[in-house]
Amino acid sequence: MRTRLISFIVAGFLIGALAGAAILLVTTPHGGQPVQSSGTALVGGPFSLTGADGKTVTDADFRGRYMLIFFGFTHCPDICPAELQVIAQALENLGDKGKTVAPVFITLDPERDTPQVMAEYVKSFGPNFVGLTGSPEAIAAAAKAYRVAYAKVENKESAGDYSVDHSGLVYLMDREGRYVTHFSYGTSAKEMAEKLGKVL
């Protein structure tokens, strides 16, 4: 189990490296020198999920606000609650600036994480946290858009029980839903707040 978890954390760092790097295109005009051009990272995109009240929530509902998006699941024993606590503390450290950011927790375990379960879970981290779930297909589409690696892992010692291994990056999206940067697992609340403060 621990080996798989480490693998997914490593995958998260690799995904982050790809996310943080701009797309670099190199072309060579006829008879000329190579020309480089860059674009934004291919992270993020439209999603259509389910909120705490059972109603549809899309990425467009957050326009005008920054988003801090983290994917995980409520049965996660350590990484997810620890990372959500870091987000909560970072936003608290920012004071009024932190209120311009929507902290969004998207489950990778829609089988167990119903809208009610998500609503109850995110309350532990602050009143502004948004918990989103959806169909397995909708979750898979959102995860793919954000380059999130995850896999359901059955517990061989307990029939019917399982965990979800996943990468652990927190994504910052701007007021138009575009990728700005990401925070790797292990980033402190202080460091996250400092970096956010420079962007907001």
PDB file of C-alpha atoms in Angstrom, residues 8 11-20 41-49 57-63 65-72 102-108 132 137-150 166-183:
ATOM      1  CA  PHE A   8       1.213   8.328  -6.753  1.00  0.00           C
ATOM      2  CA  ALA A  11       3.348  10.885 -10.130  1.00  0.00           C
ATOM      3  CA  GLY A  12       1.951  14.054  -8.632  1.00  0.00           C
ATOM      4  CA  PHE A  13       5.341  15.729  -8.742  1.00  0.00           C
ATOM      5  CA  LEU A  14       5.792  14.672 -12.374  1.00  0.00           C
ATOM      6  CA  ILE A  15       2.327  15.920 -13.283  1.00  0.00           C
ATOM      7  CA  GLY A  16       3.157  19.154 -11.508  1.00  0.00           C
ATOM      8  CA  ALA A  17       6.341  19.538 -13.472  1.00  0.00           C
ATOM      9  CA  LEU A  18       4.375  19.181 -16.691  1.00  0.00           C
ATOM     10  CA  ALA A  19       1.667  21.497 -15.428  1.00  0.00           C
ATOM     11  CA  GLY A  20       4.087  24.179 -14.382  1.00  0.00           C
ATOM     12  CA  ALA A  41      -0.107  24.703 -19.417  1.00  0.00           C
ATOM     13  CA  LEU A  42      -2.794  22.251 -20.440  1.00  0.00           C
ATOM     14  CA  VAL A  43      -4.356  21.897 -16.996  1.00  0.00           C
ATOM     15  CA  GLY A  44      -7.995  22.457 -16.131  1.00  0.00           C
ATOM     16  CA  GLY A  45     -11.110  22.808 -18.190  1.00  0.00           C
ATOM     17  CA  PRO A  46     -14.881  22.559 -18.005  1.00  0.00           C
ATOM     18  CA  PHE A  47     -16.448  20.266 -15.417  1.00  0.00           C
ATOM     19  CA  SER A  48     -20.020  19.475 -14.449  1.00  0.00           C
ATOM     20  CA  LEU A  49     -20.353  17.941 -10.996  1.00  0.00           C
ATOM     21  CA  VAL A  57     -22.080  22.818 -10.218  1.00  0.00           C
ATOM     22  CA  THR A  58     -19.837  23.744 -13.134  1.00  0.00           C
ATOM     23  CA  ASP A  59     -16.525  25.527 -13.446  1.00  0.00           C
ATOM     24  CA  ALA A  60     -18.432  28.544 -14.791  1.00  0.00           C
ATOM     25  CA  ASP A  61     -20.084  28.997 -11.376  1.00  0.00           C
ATOM     26  CA  PHE A  62     -16.715  30.122 -10.017  1.00  0.00           C
ATOM     27  CA  ARG A  63     -16.015  32.816 -12.575  1.00  0.00           C
ATOM     28  CA  ARG A  65     -13.124  34.067  -8.104  1.00  0.00           C
ATOM     29  CA  TYR A  66      -9.860  32.229  -7.829  1.00  0.00           C
ATOM     30  CA  MET A  67     -10.126  28.492  -7.115  1.00  0.00           C
ATOM     31  CA  LEU A  68      -7.865  26.189  -5.140  1.00  0.00           C
ATOM     32  CA  ILE A  69      -8.786  22.707  -6.355  1.00  0.00           C
ATOM     33  CA  PHE A  70      -7.797  19.481  -4.662  1.00  0.00           C
ATOM     34  CA  PHE A  71      -8.861  15.949  -5.619  1.00  0.00           C
ATOM     35  CA  GLY A  72      -9.162  13.219  -2.974  1.00  0.00           C
ATOM     36  CA  ALA A 102     -12.949  29.305  -3.470  1.00  0.00           C
ATOM     37  CA  PRO A 103     -11.433  26.148  -1.933  1.00  0.00           C
ATOM     38  CA  VAL A 104     -12.857  23.216  -3.931  1.00  0.00           C
ATOM     39  CA  PHE A 105     -12.547  19.564  -2.914  1.00  0.00           C
ATOM     40  CA  ILE A 106     -13.481  17.080  -5.657  1.00  0.00           C
ATOM     41  CA  THR A 107     -13.909  13.453  -4.669  1.00  0.00           C
ATOM     42  CA  LEU A 108     -12.331  10.572  -6.548  1.00  0.00           C
ATOM     43  CA  LEU A 132     -18.143  18.209  -5.236  1.00  0.00           C
ATOM     44  CA  GLU A 137     -17.828   9.397 -15.658  1.00  0.00           C
ATOM     45  CA  ALA A 138     -18.055  13.044 -14.568  1.00  0.00           C
ATOM     46  CA  ILE A 139     -15.355  12.535 -11.937  1.00  0.00           C
ATOM     47  CA  ALA A 140     -13.100  10.804 -14.477  1.00  0.00           C
ATOM     48  CA  ALA A 141     -13.547  13.687 -16.922  1.00  0.00           C
ATOM     49  CA  ALA A 142     -12.666  16.287 -14.293  1.00  0.00           C
ATOM     50  CA  ALA A 143      -9.654  14.277 -13.136  1.00  0.00           C
ATOM     51  CA  LYS A 144      -8.435  13.925 -16.710  1.00  0.00           C
ATOM     52  CA  ALA A 145      -8.749  17.672 -17.305  1.00  0.00           C
ATOM     53  CA  TYR A 146      -6.598  18.366 -14.254  1.00  0.00           C
ATOM     54  CA  ARG A 147      -4.104  15.582 -15.022  1.00  0.00           C
ATOM     55  CA  VAL A 148      -4.963  13.767 -11.778  1.00  0.00           C
ATOM     56  CA  ALA A 149      -3.773  10.164 -11.514  1.00  0.00           C
ATOM     57  CA  TYR A 150      -5.930   7.872  -9.370  1.00  0.00           C
ATOM     58  CA  HIS A 166      -4.151   9.442  -6.097  1.00  0.00           C
ATOM     59  CA  SER A 167      -1.729  12.231  -6.900  1.00  0.00           C
ATOM     60  CA  GLY A 168      -1.735  15.097  -4.430  1.00  0.00           C
ATOM     61  CA  LEU A 169      -1.428  18.486  -6.114  1.00  0.00           C
ATOM     62  CA  VAL A 170      -3.434  21.594  -5.285  1.00  0.00           C
ATOM     63  CA  TYR A 171      -4.245  23.665  -8.370  1.00  0.00           C
ATOM     64  CA  LEU A 172      -4.717  27.426  -8.390  1.00  0.00           C
ATOM     65  CA  MET A 173      -7.026  28.633 -11.137  1.00  0.00           C
ATOM     66  CA  ASP A 174      -7.640  32.304 -11.948  1.00  0.00           C
ATOM     67  CA  ARG A 175     -10.909  34.243 -12.153  1.00  0.00           C
ATOM     68  CA  GLU A 176     -11.506  32.884 -15.658  1.00  0.00           C
ATOM     69  CA  GLY A 177     -10.809  29.274 -14.710  1.00  0.00           C
ATOM     70  CA  ARG A 178      -7.315  29.245 -16.195  1.00  0.00           C
ATOM     71  CA  TYR A 179      -4.381  27.472 -14.604  1.00  0.00           C
ATOM     72  CA  VAL A 180      -2.030  29.743 -12.651  1.00  0.00           C
ATOM     73  CA  THR A 181       0.177  27.415 -10.631  1.00  0.00           C
ATOM     74  CA  HIS A 182       0.099  24.378  -8.360  1.00  0.00           C
ATOM     75  CA  PHE A 183       1.276  23.392  -4.901  1.00  0.00           C
TER      76      PHE A 183
END
